[in-house]
Short mmCIF file of C-alpha atoms in Angstrom, two decimals:
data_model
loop_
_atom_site.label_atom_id
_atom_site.label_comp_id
_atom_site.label_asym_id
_atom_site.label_seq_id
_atom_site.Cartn_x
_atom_site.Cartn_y
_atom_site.Cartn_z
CA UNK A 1 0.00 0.00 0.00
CA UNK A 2 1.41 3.37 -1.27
CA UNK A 3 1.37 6.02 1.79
CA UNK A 4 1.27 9.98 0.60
CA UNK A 5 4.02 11.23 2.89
CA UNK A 6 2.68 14.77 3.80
CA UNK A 7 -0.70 13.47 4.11
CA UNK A 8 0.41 10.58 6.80
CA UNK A 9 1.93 14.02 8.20
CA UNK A 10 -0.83 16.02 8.57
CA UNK A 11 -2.73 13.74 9.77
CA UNK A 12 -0.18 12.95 12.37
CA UNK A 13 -0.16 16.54 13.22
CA UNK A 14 -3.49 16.17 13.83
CA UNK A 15 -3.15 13.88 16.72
CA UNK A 16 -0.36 15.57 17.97
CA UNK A 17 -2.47 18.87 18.20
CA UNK A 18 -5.70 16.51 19.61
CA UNK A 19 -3.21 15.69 22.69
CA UNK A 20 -1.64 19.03 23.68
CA UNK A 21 -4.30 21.31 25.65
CA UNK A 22 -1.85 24.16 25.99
CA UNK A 23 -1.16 23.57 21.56
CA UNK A 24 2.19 23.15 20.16
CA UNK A 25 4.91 25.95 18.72
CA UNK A 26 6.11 24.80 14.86
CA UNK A 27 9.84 23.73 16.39
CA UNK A 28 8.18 21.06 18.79
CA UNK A 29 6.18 19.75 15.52
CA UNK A 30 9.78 19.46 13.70
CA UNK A 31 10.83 17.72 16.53
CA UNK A 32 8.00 15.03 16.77
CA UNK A 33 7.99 14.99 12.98
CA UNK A 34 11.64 14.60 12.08
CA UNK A 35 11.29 17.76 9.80
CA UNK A 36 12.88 20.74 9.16
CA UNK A 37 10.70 23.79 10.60
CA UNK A 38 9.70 25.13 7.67
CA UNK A 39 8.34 21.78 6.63
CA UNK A 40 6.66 21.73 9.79
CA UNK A 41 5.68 25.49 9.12
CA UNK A 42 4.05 24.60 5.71
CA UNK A 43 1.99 21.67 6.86
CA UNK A 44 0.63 23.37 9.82
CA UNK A 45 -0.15 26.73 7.94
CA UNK A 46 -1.93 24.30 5.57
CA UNK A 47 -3.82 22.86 7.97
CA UNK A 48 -4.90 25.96 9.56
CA UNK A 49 -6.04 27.16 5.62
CA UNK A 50 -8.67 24.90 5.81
CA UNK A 51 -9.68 25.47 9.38
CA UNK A 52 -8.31 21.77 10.89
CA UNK A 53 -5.58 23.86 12.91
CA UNK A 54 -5.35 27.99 14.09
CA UNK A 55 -2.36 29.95 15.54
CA UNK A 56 -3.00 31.80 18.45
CA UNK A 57 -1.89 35.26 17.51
CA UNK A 58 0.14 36.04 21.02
CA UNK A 59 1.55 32.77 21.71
CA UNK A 60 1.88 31.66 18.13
CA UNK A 61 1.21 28.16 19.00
CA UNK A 62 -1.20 25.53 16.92
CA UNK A 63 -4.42 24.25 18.24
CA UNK A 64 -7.18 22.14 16.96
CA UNK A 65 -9.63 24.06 14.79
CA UNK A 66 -13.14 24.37 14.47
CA UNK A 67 -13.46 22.22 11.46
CA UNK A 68 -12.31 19.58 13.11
CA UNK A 69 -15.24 19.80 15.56
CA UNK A 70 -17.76 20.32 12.66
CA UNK A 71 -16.80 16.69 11.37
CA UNK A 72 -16.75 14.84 14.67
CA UNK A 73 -20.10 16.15 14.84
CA UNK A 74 -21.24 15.27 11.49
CA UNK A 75 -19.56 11.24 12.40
CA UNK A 76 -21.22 11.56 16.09
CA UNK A 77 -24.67 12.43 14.13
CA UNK A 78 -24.34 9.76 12.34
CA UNK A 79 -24.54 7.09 15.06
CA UNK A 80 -27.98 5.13 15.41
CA UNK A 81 -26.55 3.94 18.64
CA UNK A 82 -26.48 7.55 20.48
CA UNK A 83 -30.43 7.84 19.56
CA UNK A 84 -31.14 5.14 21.21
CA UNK A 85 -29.07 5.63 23.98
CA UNK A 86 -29.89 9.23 24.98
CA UNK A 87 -32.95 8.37 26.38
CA UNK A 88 -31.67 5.93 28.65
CA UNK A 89 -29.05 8.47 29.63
CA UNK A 90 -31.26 10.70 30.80
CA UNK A 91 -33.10 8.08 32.66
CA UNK A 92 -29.66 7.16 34.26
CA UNK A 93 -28.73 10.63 35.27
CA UNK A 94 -32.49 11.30 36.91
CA UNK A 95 -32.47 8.31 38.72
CA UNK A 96 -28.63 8.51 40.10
CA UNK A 97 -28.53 12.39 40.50
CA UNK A 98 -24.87 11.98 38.47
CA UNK A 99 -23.33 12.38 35.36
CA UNK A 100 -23.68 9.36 32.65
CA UNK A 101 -21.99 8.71 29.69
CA UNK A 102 -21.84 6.57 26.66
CA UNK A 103 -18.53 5.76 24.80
CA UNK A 104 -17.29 3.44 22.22
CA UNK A 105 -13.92 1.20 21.83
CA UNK A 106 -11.92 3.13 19.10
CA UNK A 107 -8.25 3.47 18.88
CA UNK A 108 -7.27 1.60 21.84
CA UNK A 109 -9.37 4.68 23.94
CA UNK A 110 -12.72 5.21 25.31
CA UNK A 111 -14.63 7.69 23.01
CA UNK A 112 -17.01 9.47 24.55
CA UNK A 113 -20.20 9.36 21.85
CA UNK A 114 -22.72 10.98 24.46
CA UNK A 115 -23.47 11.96 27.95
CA UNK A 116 -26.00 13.59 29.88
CA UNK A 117 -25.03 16.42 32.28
CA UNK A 118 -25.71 16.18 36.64
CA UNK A 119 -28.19 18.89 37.68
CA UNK A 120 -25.97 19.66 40.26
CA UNK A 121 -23.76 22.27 41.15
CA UNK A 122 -20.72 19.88 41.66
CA UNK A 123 -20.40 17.65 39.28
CA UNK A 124 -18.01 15.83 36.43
CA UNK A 125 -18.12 16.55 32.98
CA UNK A 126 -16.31 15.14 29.89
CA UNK A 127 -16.89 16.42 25.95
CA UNK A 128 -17.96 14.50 23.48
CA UNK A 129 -15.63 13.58 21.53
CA UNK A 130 -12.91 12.88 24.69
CA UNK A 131 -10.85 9.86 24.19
CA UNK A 132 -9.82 7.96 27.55
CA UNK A 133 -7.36 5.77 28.43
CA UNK A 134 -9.20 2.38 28.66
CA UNK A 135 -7.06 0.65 31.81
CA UNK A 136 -7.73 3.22 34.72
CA UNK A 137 -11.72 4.42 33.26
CA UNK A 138 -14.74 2.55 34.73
CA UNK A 139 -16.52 2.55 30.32
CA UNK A 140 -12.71 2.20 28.97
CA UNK A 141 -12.21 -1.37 31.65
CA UNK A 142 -15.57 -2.34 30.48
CA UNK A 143 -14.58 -1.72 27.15
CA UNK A 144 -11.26 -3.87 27.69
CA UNK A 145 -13.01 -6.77 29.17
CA UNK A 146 -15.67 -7.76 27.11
CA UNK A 147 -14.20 -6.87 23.12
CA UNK A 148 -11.79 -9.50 22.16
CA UNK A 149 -9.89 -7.05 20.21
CA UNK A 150 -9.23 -4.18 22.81
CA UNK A 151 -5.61 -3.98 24.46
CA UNK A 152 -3.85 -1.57 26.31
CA UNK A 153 -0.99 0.51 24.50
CA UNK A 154 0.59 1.82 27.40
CA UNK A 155 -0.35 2.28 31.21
CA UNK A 156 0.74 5.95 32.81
CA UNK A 157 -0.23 6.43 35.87
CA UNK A 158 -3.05 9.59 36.71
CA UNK A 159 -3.15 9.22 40.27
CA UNK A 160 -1.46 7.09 42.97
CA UNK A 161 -4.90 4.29 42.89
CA UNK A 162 -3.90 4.07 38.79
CA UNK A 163 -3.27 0.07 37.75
CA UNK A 164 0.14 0.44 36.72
CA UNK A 165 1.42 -3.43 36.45
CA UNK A 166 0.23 -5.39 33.44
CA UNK A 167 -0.80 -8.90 35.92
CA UNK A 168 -2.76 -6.93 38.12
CA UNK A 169 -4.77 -5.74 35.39
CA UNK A 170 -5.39 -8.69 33.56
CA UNK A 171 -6.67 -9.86 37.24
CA UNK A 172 -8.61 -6.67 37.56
CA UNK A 173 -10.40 -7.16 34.22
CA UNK A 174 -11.02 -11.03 34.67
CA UNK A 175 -13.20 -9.74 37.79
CA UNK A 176 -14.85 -7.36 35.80
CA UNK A 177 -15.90 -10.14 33.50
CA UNK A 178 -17.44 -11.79 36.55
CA UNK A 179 -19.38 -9.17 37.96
CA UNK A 180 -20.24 -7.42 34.82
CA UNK A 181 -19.57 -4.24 35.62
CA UNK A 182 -16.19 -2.04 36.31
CA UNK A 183 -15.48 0.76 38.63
CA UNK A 184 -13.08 3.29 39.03
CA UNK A 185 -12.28 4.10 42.30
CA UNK A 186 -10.05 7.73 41.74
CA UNK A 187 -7.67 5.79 39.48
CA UNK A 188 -8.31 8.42 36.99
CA UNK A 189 -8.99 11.91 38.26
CA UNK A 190 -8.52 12.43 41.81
CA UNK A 191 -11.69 12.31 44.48
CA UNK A 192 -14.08 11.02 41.34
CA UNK A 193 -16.07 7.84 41.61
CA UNK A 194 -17.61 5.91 37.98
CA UNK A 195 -18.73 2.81 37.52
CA UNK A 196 -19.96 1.37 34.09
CA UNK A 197 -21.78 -1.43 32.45
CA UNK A 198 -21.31 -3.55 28.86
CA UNK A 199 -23.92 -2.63 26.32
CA UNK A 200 -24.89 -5.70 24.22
CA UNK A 201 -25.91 -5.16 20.40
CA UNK A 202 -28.45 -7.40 18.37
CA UNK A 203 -25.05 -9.99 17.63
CA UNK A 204 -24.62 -10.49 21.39
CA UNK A 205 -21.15 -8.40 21.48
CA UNK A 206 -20.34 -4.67 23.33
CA UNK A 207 -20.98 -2.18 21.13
CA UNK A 208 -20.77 0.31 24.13
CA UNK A 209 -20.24 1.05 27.56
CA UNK A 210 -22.43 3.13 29.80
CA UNK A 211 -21.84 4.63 33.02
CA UNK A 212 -22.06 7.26 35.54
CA UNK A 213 -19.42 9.74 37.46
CA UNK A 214 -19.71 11.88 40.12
CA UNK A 215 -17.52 13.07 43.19
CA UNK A 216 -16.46 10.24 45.59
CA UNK A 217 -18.42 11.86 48.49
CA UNK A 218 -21.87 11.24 46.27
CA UNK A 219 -20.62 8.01 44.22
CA UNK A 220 -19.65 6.68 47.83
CA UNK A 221 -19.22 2.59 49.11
CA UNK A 222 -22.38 2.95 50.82
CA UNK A 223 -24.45 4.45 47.90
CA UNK A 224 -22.63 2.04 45.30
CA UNK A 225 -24.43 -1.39 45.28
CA UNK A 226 -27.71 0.74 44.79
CA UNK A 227 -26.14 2.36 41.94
CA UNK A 228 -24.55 -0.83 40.20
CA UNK A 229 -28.11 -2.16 40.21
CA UNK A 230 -29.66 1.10 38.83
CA UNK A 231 -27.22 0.71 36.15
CA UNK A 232 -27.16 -2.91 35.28
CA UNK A 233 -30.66 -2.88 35.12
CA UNK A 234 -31.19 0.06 32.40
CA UNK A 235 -27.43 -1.42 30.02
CA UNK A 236 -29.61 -4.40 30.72
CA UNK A 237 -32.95 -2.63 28.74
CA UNK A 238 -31.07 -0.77 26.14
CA UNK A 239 -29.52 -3.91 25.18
CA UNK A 240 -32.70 -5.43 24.42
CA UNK A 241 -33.79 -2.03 22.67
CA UNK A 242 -30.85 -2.85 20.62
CA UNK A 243 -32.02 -5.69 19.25
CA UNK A 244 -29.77 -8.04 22.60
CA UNK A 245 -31.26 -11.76 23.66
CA UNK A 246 -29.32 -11.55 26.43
#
């Protein structure tokens, strides 16, 4: 298969530029690139021409632009799964008082295809459209365990509760198997609770995980086997609204 170099490179600025929240300067680009800067300079500038990439005018670093956003939407849009889901979502977060959230395997991360936002005050919130890691995430372990194809690129620790050893995880996922849910007790951002559930298509596999998050005070020990049920029991019904026997 024939590759177009500076296409494979713009795209890979892309990701680059989809990982760094503070953006990138055109020398840091050379460096990840192996390019000269004006290379670098061309292909960003290029990039920001059609709107995937802007240059903040005082920093003169590269972000993501809004065209990129206009497409994810467009792919998001075209999921039947998040129109069946959003009800259930909604049901989720009025009956849990937390944040839920749908996401999809894809790219050895969690995508985030939906959620429904906490009435209150203090809450957790992620964007459509974030990617999380799948080893240290309540929907990216659920994710892990039950698709045959998932694995784990790497395993950086986010706080000190983060499953950093290979074994342990395997172990951790084999439970989550079991049970049939996973939970993430601050292994990913400190002093937040989730726990998530598999969501079975009309071929009996995951096609999704959903799954609520809230602060550990609300999401706490007490409060979580009367959660796990609340969400078992509605992964359970949009399963069969997908088309699941199980």
């Amino acid at each position: 298969m024939t590759i177009i170099q500076s296409l494979a490179r713009g795209l890979e600025i892309l990701d680059l530029l989809a990982d760094a929240e503070q953006g990138m300067g055109i020398g840091e680009f050379a460096t990840h690139l192996n390019v000269d800067k004006s290379s670098a300079s061309r292909l960003l500038h290029t990039l920001a021409s059609y709107g995937y990439a802007e240059q903040d005018a005082d920093t003169r670093r590269f972000t993501l632009g809004p065209r990129v956003v206009t497409l994810s939407n467009r792919v998001l849009n075209r999921m039947p799964l998040r129109d069946h889901a959003h009800p259930f979502l909604r049901r989720l977060t009025h009956e849990t008082g937390e944040c839920s959230h749908l996401a999809i395997l894809s790219q050895s991360k969690a995508l985030y295809i939906d959620q429904m936002e906490s009435p209150s005050i203090l809450r957790v919130e992620t964007e459509i459209g974030t990617m999380s890691p799948l080893h240290c995430t309540a929907l990216g372990k659920v994710l892990l365990a039950f698709n045959r194809h998932a694995q784990v690129e790497s395993m950086p620790a986010f706080t000190p509760r983060t499953i950093t050893d290979p074994e342990a995880l395997k172990l951790h996922i084999d439970q989550v198997r079991r049970q049939g849910y996973a939970s993430d007790d601050e292994e990913h951002v400190p002093g937040v609770r989730c726990i998530a559930a598999p969501v079975y298509g009309f071929n009996g596999r995951v096609v999704a995980a959903i799954g609520i998050s809230g602060p550990a005070g609300r999401v706490s020990y007490e409060k979580l086997p009367e959660l796990t049920e609340k969400l078992i029991t509605l992964a359970d019904e949009l399963s069969r609204r997908l088309g699941s026997a199980r």
